[in-house]
PDB file of C-alpha atoms in Angstrom:
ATOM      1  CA  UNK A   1     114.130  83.815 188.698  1.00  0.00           C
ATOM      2  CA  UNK A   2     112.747  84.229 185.065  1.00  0.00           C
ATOM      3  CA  UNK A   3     114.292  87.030 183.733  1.00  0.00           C
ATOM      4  CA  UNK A   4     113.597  88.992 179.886  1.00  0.00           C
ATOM      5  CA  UNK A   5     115.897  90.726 178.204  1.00  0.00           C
ATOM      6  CA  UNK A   6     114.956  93.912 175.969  1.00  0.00           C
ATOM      7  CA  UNK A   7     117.132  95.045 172.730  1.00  0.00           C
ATOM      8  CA  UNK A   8     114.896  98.256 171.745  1.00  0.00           C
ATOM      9  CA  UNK A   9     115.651  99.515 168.383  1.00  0.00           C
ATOM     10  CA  UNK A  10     114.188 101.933 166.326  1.00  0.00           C
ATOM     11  CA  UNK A  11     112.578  99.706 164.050  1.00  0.00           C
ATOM     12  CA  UNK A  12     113.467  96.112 165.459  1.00  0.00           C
ATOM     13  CA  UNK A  13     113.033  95.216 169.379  1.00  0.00           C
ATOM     14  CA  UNK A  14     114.305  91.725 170.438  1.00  0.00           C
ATOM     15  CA  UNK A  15     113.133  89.617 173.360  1.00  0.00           C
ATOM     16  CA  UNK A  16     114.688  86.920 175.400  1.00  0.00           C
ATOM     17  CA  UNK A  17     113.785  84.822 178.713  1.00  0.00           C
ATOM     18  CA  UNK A  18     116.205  83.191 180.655  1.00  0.00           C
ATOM     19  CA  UNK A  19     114.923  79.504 182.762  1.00  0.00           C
ATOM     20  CA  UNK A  20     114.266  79.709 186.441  1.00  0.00           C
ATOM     21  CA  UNK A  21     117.867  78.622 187.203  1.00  0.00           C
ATOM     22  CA  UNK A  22     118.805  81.475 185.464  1.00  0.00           C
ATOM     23  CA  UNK A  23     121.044  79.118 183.592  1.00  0.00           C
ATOM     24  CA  UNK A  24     120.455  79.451 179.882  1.00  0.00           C
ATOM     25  CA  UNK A  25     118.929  82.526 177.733  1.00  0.00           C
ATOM     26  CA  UNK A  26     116.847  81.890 175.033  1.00  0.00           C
ATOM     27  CA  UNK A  27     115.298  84.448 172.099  1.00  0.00           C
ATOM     28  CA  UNK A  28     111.420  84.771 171.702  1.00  0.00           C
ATOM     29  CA  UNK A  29     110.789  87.186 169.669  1.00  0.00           C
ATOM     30  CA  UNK A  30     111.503  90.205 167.100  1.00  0.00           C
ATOM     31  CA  UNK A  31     109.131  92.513 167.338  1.00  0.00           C
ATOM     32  CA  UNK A  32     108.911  95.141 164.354  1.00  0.00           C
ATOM     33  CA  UNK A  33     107.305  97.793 165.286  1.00  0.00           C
ATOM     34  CA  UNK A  34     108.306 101.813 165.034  1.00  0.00           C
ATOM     35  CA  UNK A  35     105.668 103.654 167.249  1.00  0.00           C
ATOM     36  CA  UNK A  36     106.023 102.925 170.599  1.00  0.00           C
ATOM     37  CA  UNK A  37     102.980 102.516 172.247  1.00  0.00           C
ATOM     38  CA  UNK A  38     102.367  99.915 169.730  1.00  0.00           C
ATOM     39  CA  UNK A  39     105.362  98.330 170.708  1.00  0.00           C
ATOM     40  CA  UNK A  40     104.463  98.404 174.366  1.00  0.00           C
ATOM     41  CA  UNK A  41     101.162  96.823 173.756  1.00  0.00           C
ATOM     42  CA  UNK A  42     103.312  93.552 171.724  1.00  0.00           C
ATOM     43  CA  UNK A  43     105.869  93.836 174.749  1.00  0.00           C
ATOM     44  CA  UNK A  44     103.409  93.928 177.336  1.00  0.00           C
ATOM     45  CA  UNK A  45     101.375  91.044 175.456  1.00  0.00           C
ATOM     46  CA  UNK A  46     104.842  89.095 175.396  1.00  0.00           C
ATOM     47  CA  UNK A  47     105.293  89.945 179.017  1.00  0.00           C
ATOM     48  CA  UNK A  48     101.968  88.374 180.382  1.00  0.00           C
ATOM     49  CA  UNK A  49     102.318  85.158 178.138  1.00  0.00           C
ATOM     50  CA  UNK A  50     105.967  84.553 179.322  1.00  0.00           C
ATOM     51  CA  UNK A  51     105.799  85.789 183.407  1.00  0.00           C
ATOM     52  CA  UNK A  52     108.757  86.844 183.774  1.00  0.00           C
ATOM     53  CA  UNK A  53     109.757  88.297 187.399  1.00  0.00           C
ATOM     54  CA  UNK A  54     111.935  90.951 185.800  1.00  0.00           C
ATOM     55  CA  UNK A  55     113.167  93.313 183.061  1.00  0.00           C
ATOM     56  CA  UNK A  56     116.241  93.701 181.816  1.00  0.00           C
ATOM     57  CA  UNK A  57     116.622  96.643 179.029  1.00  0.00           C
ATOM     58  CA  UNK A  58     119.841  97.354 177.070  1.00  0.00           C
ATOM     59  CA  UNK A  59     121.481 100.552 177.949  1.00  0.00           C
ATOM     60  CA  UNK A  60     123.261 101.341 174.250  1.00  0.00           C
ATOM     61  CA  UNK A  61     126.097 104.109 175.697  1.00  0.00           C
ATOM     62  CA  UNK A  62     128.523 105.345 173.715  1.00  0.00           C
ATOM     63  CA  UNK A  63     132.044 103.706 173.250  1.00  0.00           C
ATOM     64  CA  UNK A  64     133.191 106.494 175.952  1.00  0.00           C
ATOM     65  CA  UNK A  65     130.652 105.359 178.241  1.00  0.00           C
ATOM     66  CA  UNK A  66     128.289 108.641 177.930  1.00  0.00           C
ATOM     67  CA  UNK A  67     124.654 108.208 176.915  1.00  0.00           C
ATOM     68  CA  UNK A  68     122.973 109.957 174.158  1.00  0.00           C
ATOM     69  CA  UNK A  69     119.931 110.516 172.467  1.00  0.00           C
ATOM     70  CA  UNK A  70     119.444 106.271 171.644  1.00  0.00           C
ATOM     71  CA  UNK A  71     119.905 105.903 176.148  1.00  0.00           C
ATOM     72  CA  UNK A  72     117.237 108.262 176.949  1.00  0.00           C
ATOM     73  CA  UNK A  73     114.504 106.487 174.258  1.00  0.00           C
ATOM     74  CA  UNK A  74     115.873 103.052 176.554  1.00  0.00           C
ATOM     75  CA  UNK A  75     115.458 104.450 179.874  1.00  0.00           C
ATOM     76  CA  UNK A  76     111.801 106.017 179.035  1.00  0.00           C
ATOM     77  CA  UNK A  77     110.590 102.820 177.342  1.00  0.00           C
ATOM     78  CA  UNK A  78     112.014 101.035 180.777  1.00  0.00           C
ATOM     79  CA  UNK A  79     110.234 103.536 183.072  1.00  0.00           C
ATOM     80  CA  UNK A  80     106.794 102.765 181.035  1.00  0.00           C
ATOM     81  CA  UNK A  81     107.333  98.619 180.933  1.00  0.00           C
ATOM     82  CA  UNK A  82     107.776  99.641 185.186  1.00  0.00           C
ATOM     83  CA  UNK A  83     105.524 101.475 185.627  1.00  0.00           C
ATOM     84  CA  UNK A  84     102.207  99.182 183.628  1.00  0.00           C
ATOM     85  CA  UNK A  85     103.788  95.603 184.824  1.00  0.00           C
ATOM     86  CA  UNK A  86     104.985  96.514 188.113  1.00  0.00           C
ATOM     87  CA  UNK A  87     107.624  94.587 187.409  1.00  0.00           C
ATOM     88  CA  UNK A  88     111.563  95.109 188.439  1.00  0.00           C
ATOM     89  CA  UNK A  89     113.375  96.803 185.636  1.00  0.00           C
ATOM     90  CA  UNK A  90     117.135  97.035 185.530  1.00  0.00           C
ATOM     91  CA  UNK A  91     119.467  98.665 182.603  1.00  0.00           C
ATOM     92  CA  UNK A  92     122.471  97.184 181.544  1.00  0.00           C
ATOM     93  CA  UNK A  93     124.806  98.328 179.370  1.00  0.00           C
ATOM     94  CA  UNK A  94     124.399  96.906 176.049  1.00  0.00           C
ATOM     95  CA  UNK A  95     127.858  97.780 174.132  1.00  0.00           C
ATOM     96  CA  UNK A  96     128.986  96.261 171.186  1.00  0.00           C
ATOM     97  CA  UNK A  97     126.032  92.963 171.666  1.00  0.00           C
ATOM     98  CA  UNK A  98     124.823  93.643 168.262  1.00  0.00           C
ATOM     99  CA  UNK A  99     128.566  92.921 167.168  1.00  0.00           C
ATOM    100  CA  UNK A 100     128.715  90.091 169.133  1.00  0.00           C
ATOM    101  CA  UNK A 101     125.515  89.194 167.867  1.00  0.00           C
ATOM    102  CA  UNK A 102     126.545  89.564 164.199  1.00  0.00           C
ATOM    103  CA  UNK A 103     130.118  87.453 165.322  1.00  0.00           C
ATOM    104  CA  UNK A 104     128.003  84.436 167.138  1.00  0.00           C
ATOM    105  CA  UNK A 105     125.401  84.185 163.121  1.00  0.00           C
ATOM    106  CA  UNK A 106     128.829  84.301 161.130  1.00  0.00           C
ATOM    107  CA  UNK A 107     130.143  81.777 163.280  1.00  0.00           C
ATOM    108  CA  UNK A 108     127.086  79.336 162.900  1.00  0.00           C
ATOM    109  CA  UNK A 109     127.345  79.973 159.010  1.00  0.00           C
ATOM    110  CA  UNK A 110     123.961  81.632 159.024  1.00  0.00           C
ATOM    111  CA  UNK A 111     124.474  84.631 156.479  1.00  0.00           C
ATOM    112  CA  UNK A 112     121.703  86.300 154.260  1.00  0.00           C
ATOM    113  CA  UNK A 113     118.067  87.528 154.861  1.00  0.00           C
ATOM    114  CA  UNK A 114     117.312  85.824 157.854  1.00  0.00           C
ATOM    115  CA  UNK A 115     119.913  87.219 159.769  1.00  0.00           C
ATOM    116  CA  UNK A 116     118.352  90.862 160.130  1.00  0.00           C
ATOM    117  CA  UNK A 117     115.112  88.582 161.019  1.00  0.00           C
ATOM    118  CA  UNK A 118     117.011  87.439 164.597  1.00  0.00           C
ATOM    119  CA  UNK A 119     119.914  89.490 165.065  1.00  0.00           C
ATOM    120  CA  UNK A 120     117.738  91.564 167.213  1.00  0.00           C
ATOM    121  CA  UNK A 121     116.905  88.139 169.624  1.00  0.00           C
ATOM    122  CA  UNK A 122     120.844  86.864 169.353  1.00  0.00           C
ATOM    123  CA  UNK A 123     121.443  90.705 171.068  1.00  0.00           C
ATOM    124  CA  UNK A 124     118.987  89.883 173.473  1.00  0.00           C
ATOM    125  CA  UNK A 125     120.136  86.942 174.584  1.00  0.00           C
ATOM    126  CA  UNK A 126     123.605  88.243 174.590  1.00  0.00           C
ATOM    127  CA  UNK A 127     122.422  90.948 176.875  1.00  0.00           C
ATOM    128  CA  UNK A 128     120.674  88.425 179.358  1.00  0.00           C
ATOM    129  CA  UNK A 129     123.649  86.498 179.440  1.00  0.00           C
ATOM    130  CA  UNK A 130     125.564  89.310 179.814  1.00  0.00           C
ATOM    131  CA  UNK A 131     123.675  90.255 182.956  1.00  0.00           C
ATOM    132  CA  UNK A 132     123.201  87.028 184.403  1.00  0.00           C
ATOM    133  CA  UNK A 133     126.950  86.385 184.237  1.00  0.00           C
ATOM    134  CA  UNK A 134     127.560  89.553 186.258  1.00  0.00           C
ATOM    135  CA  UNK A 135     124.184  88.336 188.782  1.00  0.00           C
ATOM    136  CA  UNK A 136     126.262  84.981 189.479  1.00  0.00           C
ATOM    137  CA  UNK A 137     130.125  86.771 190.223  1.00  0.00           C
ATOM    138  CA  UNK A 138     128.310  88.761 192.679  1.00  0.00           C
ATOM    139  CA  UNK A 139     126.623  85.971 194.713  1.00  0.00           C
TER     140      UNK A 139
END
């Protein structure tokens, strides 16, 4: 099943699509964009070219595991992607992915501008993989 992923930030949203096989997660796209139904329109644009057959959205709780103000914006921009695609939407807890994000760029020795350009994508794709790790222990 092709599956995207959804980091939703406040300025910065990044995108990624996993393959069929659900085997490897890839990033599309960084959108900037600060009012939402903008950002829907781009998403839902992104959505249509890509087909995927389901949503994924990162949950950002707290460290305690509570959600706050940052959750609810997540879970509303969810219910709207549902509720104009049709599509399946799940939320998955997105803790700490921009860290590991920031971890996997330092790693690869990529440092300076560019990294706030796709650190938005690399948390995407860490939440996809994230999810489809968990999709595969439960089979």
């Amino acid at each position: 099943m092709i599956i995207m992923s959804i980091d939703y930030g406040d300025t910065r949203t990044g995108v990624a699509i996993c393959d069929k096989k659900e085997i490897l997660a890839s990033p599309v796209t960084v959108i900037t964009e600060r009012y939402r139904p903008n950002l829907i329109k781009k998403l839902t644009a992104v959505i249509e070219e890509r087909k995927p057959e389901m949503l994924v959205v990162g949950l950002p709780k707290n460290m305690d595991g509570t959600c706050g103000e940052r959750c609810e914006k997540c879970t509303e921009l969810a219910d709207e992607l549902r509720e104009i695609t049709g599509l399946p939407v799940n939320m998955w807890d997105e803790r700490l992915t921009t860290v590991s994000a920031y971890r996997a760029l330092n790693e690869a020795d990529f440092h300076g501008r560019k990294t706030r350009q796709v650190i938005d994508a690399v948390a995407a794709v860490t939440i996809l993989q994230d999810y489809l790790a968990r999709r595969k222990s439960m089979n």
